[in-house]
PDB file of C-alpha atoms in Angstrom:
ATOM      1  CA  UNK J   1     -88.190 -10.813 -32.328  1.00 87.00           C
ATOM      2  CA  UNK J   2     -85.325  -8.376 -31.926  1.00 89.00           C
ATOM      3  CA  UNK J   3     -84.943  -7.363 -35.623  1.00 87.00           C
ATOM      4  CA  UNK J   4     -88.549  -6.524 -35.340  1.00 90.00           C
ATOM      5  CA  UNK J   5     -87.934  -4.792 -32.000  1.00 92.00           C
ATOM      6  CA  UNK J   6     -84.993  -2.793 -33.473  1.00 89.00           C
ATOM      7  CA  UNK J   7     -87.543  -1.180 -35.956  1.00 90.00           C
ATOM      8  CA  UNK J   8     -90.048  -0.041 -33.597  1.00 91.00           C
ATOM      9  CA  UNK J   9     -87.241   0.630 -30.986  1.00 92.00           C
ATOM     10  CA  UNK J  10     -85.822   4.652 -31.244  1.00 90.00           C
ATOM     11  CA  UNK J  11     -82.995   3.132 -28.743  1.00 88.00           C
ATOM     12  CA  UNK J  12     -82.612   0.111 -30.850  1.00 92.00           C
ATOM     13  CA  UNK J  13     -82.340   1.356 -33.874  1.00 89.00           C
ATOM     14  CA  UNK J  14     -78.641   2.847 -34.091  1.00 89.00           C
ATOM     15  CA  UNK J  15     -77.267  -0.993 -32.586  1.00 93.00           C
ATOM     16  CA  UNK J  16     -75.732  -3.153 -35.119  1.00 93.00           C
ATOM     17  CA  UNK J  17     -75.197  -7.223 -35.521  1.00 94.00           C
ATOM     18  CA  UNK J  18     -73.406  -9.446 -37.377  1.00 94.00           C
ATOM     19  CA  UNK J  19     -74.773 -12.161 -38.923  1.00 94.00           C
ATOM     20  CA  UNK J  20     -76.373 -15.030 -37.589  1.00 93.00           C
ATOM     21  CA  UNK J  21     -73.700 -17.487 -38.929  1.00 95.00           C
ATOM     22  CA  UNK J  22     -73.979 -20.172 -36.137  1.00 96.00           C
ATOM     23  CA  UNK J  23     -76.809 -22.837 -34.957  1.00 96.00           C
ATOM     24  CA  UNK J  24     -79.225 -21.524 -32.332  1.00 97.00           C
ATOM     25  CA  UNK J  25     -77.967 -21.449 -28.650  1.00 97.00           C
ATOM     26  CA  UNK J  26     -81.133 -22.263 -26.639  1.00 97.00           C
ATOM     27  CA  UNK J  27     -82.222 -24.273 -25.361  1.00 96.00           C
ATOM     28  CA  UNK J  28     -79.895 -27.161 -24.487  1.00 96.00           C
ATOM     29  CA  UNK J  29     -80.144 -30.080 -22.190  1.00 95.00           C
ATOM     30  CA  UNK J  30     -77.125 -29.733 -19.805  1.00 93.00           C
ATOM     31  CA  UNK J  31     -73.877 -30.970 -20.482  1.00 93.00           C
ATOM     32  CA  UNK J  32     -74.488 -32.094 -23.737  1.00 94.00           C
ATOM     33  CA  UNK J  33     -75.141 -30.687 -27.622  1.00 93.00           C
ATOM     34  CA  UNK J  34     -78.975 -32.059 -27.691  1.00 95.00           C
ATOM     35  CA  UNK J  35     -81.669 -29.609 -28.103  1.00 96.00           C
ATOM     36  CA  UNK J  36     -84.406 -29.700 -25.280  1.00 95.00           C
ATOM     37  CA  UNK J  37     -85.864 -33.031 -24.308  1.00 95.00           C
ATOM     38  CA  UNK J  38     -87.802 -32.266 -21.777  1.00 94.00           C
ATOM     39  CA  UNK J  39     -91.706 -31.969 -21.802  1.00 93.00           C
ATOM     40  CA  UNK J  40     -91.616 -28.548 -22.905  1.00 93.00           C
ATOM     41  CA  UNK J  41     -89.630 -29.391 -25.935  1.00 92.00           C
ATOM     42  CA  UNK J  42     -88.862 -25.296 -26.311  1.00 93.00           C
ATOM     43  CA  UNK J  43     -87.903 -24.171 -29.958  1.00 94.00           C
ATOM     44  CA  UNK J  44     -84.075 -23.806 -30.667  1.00 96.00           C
ATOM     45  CA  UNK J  45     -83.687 -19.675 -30.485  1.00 95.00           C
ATOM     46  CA  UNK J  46     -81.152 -17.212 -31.101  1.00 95.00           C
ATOM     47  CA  UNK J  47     -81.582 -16.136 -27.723  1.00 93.00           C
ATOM     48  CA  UNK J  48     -78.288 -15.059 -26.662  1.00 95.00           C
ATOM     49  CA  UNK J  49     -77.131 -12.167 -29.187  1.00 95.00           C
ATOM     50  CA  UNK J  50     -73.976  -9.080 -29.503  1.00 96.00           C
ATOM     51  CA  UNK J  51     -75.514  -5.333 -30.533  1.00 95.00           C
ATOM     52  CA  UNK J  52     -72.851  -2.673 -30.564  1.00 93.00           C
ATOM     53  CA  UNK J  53     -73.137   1.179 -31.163  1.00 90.00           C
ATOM     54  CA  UNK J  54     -70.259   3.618 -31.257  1.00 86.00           C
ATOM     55  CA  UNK J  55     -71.263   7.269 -29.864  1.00 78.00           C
ATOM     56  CA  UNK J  56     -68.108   9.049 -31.337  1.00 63.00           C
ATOM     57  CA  UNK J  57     -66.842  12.173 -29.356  1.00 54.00           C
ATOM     58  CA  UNK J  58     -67.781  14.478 -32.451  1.00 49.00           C
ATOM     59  CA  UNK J  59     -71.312  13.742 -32.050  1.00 50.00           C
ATOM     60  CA  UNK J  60     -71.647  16.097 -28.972  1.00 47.00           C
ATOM     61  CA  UNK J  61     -68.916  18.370 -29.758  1.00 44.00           C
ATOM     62  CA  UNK J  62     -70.183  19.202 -33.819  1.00 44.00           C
ATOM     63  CA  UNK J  63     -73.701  20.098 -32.050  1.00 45.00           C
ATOM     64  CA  UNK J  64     -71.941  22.661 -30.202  1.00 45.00           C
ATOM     65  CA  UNK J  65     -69.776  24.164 -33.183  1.00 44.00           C
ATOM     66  CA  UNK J  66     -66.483  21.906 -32.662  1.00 46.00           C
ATOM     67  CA  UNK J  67     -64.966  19.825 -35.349  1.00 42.00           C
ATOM     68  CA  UNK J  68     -67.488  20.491 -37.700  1.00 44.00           C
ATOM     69  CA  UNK J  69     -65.977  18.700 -40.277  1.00 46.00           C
ATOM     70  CA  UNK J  70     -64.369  15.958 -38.528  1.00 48.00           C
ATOM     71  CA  UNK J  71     -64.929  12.336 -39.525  1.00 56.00           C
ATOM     72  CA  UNK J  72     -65.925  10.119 -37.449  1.00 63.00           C
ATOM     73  CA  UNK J  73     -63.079   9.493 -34.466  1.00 74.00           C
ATOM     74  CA  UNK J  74     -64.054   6.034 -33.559  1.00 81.00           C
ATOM     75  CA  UNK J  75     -64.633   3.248 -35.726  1.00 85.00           C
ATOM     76  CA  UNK J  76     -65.122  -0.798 -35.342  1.00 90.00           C
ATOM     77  CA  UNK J  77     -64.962  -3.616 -37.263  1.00 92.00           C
ATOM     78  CA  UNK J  78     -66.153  -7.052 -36.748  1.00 95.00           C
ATOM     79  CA  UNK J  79     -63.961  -9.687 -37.043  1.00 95.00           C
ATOM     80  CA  UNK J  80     -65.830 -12.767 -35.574  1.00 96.00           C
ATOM     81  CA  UNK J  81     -69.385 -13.606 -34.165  1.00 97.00           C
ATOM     82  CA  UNK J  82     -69.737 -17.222 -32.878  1.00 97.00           C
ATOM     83  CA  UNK J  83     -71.036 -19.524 -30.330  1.00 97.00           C
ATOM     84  CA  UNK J  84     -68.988 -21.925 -28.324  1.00 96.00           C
ATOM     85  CA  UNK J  85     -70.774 -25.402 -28.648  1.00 94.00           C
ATOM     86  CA  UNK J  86     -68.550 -27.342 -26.809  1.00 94.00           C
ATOM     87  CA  UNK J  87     -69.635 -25.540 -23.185  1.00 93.00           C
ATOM     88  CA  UNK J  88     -72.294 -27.862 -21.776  1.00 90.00           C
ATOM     89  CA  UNK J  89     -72.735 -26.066 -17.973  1.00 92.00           C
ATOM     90  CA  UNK J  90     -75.866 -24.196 -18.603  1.00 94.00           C
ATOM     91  CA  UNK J  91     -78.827 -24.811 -21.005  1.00 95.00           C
ATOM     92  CA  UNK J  92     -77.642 -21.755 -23.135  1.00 96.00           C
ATOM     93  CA  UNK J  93     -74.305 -22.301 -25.093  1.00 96.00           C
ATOM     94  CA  UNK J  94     -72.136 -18.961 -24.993  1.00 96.00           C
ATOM     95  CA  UNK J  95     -71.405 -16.056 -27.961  1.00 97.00           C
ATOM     96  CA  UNK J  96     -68.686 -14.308 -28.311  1.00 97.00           C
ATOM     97  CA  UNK J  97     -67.565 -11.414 -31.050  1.00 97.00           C
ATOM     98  CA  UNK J  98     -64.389 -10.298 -31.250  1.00 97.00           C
ATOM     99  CA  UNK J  99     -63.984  -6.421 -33.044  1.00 95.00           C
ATOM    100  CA  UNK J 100     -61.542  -4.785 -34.082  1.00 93.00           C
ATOM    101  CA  UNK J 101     -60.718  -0.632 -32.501  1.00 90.00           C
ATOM    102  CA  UNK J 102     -59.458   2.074 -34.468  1.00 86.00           C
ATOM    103  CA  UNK J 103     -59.432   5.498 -32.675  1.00 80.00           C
ATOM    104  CA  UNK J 104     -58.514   8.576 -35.173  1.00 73.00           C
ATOM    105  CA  UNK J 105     -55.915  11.432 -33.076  1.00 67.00           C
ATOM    106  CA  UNK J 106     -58.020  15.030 -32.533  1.00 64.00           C
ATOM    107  CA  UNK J 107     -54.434  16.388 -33.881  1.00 63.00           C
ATOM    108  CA  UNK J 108     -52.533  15.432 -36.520  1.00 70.00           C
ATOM    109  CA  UNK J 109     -49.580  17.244 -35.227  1.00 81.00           C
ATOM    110  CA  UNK J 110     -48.023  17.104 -31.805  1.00 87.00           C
ATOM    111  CA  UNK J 111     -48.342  19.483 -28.648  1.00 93.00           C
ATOM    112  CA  UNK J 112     -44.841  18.805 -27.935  1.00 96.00           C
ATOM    113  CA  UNK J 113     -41.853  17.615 -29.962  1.00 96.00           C
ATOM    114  CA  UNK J 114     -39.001  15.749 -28.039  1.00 96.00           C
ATOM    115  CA  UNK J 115     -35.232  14.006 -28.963  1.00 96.00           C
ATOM    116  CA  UNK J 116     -32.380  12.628 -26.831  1.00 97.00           C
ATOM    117  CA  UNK J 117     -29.633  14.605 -27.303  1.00 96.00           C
ATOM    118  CA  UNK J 118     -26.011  13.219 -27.545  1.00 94.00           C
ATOM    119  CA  UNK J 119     -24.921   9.322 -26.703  1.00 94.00           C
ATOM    120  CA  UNK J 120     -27.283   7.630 -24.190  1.00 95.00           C
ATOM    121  CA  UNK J 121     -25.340   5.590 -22.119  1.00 94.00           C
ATOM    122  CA  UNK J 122     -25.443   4.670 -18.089  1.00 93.00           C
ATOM    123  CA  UNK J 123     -22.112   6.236 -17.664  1.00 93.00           C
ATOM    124  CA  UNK J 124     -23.112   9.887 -17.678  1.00 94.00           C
ATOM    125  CA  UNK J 125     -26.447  11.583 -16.705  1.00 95.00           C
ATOM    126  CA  UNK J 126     -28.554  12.067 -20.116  1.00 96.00           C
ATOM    127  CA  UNK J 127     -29.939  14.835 -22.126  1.00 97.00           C
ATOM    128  CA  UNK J 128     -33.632  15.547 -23.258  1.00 97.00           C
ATOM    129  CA  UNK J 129     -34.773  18.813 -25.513  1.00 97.00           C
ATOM    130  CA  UNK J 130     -38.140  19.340 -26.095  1.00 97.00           C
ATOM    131  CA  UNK J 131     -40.226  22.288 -27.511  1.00 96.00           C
ATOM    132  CA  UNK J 132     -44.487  23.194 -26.810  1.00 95.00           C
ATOM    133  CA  UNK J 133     -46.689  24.340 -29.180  1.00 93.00           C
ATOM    134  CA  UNK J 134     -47.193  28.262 -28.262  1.00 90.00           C
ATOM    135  CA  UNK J 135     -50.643  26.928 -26.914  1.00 88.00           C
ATOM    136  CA  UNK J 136     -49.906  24.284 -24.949  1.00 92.00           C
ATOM    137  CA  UNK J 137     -50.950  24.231 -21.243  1.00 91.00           C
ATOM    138  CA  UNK J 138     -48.408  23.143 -19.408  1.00 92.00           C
ATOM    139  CA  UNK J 139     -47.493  22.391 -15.788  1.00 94.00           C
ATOM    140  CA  UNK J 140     -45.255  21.962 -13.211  1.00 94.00           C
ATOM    141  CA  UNK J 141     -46.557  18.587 -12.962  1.00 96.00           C
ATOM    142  CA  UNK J 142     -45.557  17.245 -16.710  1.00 97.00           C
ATOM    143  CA  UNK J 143     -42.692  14.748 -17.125  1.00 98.00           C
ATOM    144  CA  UNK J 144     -40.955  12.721 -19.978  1.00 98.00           C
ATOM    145  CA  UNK J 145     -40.770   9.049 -19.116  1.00 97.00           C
ATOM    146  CA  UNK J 146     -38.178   7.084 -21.276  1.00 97.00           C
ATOM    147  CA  UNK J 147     -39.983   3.876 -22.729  1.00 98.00           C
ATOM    148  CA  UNK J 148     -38.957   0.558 -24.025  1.00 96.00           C
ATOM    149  CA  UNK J 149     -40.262   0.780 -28.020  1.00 96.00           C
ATOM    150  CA  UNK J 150     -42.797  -2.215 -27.022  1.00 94.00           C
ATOM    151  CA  UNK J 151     -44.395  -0.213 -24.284  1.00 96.00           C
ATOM    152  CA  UNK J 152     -48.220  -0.904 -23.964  1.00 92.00           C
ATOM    153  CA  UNK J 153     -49.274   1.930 -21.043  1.00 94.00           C
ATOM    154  CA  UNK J 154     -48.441   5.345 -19.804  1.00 95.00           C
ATOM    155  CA  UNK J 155     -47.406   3.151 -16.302  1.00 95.00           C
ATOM    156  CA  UNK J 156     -44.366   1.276 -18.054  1.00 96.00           C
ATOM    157  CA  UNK J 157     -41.514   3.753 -18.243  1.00 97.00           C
ATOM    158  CA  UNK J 158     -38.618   2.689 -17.501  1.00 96.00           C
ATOM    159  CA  UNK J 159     -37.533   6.184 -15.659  1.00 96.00           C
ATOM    160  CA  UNK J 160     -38.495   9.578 -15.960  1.00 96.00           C
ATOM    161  CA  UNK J 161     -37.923  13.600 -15.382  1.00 96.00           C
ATOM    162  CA  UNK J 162     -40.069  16.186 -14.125  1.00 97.00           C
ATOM    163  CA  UNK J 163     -39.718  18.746 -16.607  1.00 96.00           C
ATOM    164  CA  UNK J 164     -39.583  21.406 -14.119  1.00 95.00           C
ATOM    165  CA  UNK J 165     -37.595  20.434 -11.386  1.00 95.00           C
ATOM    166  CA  UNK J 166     -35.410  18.478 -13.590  1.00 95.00           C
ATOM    167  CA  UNK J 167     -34.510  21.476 -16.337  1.00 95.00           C
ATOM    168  CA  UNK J 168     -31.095  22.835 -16.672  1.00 95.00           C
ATOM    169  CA  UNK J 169     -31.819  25.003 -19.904  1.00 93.00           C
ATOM    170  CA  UNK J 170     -34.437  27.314 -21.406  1.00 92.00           C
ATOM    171  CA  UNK J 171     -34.929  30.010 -24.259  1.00 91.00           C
ATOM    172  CA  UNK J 172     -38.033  30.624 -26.448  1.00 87.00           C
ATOM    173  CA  UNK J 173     -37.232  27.858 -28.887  1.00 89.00           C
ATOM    174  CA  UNK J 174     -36.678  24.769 -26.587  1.00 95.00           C
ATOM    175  CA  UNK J 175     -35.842  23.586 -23.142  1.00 96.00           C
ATOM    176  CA  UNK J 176     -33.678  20.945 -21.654  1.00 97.00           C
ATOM    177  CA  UNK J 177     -33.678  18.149 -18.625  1.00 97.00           C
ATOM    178  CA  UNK J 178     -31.327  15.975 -17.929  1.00 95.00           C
ATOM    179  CA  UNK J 179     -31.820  11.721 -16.107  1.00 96.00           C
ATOM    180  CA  UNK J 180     -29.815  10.485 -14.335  1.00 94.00           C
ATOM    181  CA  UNK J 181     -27.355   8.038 -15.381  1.00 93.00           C
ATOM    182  CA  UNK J 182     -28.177   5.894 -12.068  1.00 93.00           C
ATOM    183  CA  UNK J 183     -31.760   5.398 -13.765  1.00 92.00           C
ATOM    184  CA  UNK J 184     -30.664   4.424 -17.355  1.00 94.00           C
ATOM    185  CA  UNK J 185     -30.534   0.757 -18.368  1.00 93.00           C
ATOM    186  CA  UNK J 186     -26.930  -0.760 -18.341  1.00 93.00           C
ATOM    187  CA  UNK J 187     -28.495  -3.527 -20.474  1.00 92.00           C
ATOM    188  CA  UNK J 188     -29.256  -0.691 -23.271  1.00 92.00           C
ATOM    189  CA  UNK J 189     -31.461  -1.424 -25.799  1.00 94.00           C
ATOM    190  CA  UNK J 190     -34.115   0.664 -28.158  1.00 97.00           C
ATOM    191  CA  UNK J 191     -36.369   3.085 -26.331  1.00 97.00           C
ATOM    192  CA  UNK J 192     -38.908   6.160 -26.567  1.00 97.00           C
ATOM    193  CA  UNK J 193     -38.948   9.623 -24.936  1.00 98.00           C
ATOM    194  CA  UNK J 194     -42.587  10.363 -24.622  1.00 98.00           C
ATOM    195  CA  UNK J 195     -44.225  13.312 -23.068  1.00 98.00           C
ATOM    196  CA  UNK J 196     -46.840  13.267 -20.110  1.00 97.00           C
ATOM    197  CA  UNK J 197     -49.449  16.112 -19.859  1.00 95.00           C
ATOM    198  CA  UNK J 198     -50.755  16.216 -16.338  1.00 95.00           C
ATOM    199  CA  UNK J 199     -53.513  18.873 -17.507  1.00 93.00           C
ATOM    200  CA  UNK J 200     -54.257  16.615 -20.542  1.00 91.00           C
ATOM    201  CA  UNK J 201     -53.593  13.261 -18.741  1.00 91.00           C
ATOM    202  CA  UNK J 202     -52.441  11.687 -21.675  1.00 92.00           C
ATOM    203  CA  UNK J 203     -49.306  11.810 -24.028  1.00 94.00           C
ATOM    204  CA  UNK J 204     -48.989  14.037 -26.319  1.00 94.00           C
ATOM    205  CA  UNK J 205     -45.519  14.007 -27.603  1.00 95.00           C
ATOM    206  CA  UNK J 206     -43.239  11.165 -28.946  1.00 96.00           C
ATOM    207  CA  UNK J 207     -39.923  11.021 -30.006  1.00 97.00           C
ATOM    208  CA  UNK J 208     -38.113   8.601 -32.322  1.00 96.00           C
ATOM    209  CA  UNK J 209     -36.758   5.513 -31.241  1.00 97.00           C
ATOM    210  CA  UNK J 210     -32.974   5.453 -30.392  1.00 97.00           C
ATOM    211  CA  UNK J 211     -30.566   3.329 -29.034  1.00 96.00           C
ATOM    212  CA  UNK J 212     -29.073   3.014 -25.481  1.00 95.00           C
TER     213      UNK J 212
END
């Protein structure tokens, strides 16, 4: 019913599925792995199903002359598609898929380059120099956050500086800001410098890891 649905279907049509590698999952009698006793005696269906479609970004943006030539940004991968047999609360037994994300940068280089400068310890207030692409909007609002290498989200820094109020330098090459010592790890350890773009909302600079 579906595959013939996703021919007539416009909307349908761009949806993909895996394949149908596991045993029908309708209908059950409850809390067990029997197929439907009762009077009715319905048909074992694939009734409960995963369709995905990616709409990549450059779909809308190459109709209106941007990235013309850009592959596609998003892509995703299947990994898995099976039922659950074992779950015996309802008369449908549950499907999962897991999939696998990959999401391709809009810029190969980045908007702003960053390093530590000198030893990091928690003894002494610490040094960061950075430098913008001539482009790059920037605003008072910006900071580098200092990251443990294993950091998952923009929310785990371990500390950060604005990059206006804290800046003690600045010439037409690069700029400096200093953290305080007070904030910096006495435990040390390996860690990031990563830029945060408030107009952007979203990194767009990352230095190499270093050592505290």
């Amino acid at each position: 019913q579906l595959n013939m649905a996703k021919k007539k279907e416009a909307f349908l049509k761009e949806f993909k599925e895996g394949p149908l590698q596991f045993k029908p999952t309708y209908k059950f009698d409850l809390y067990s792995e029997v197929y439907d006793t009762s009077e009715k005696k319905r048909k074992p269906a694939w009734t409960d199903r995963i369709l995905w479609r990616v709409k990549n970004p450059c779909e809308v943006a190459s109709k209106e002359g941007e990235f013309p030539e850009e592959e596609h940004l998003i892509s995703v991968t299947l990994n898995n598609y099976v039922s659950h047999m074992s779950y015996g609360i309802s008369d449908h037994k549950p499907v999962t898929g897991t999939f696998k994300l990959e999401m391709k940068p809009l810029v190969s280089d980045p908007l702003v380059i960053l390093s530590p400068e000198g030893e990091w310890t928690a003894e002494h207030d610490v040094l960061i120099r950075y430098s913008a692409v001539p482009e790059f909007p920037s605003s008072a609002w910006d900071w580098i956050g200092l990251f443990q290498v294993t950091f998952r989200h923009v929310n785990d820094y371990v500390t950060y500086a604005w990059v206006e109020d804290d800046e003690i330098s600045s010439n037409k090459d690069s700029k400096q800001v200093y953290m305080s010592a007070s904030e910096i790890p006495k435990t040390g350890g390996e860690f990031l410098l990563c830029y945060y773009s408030n107009n952007l909302q979203s990194i767009v600079g990352i230095s190499e890891p270093f050592q505290v």
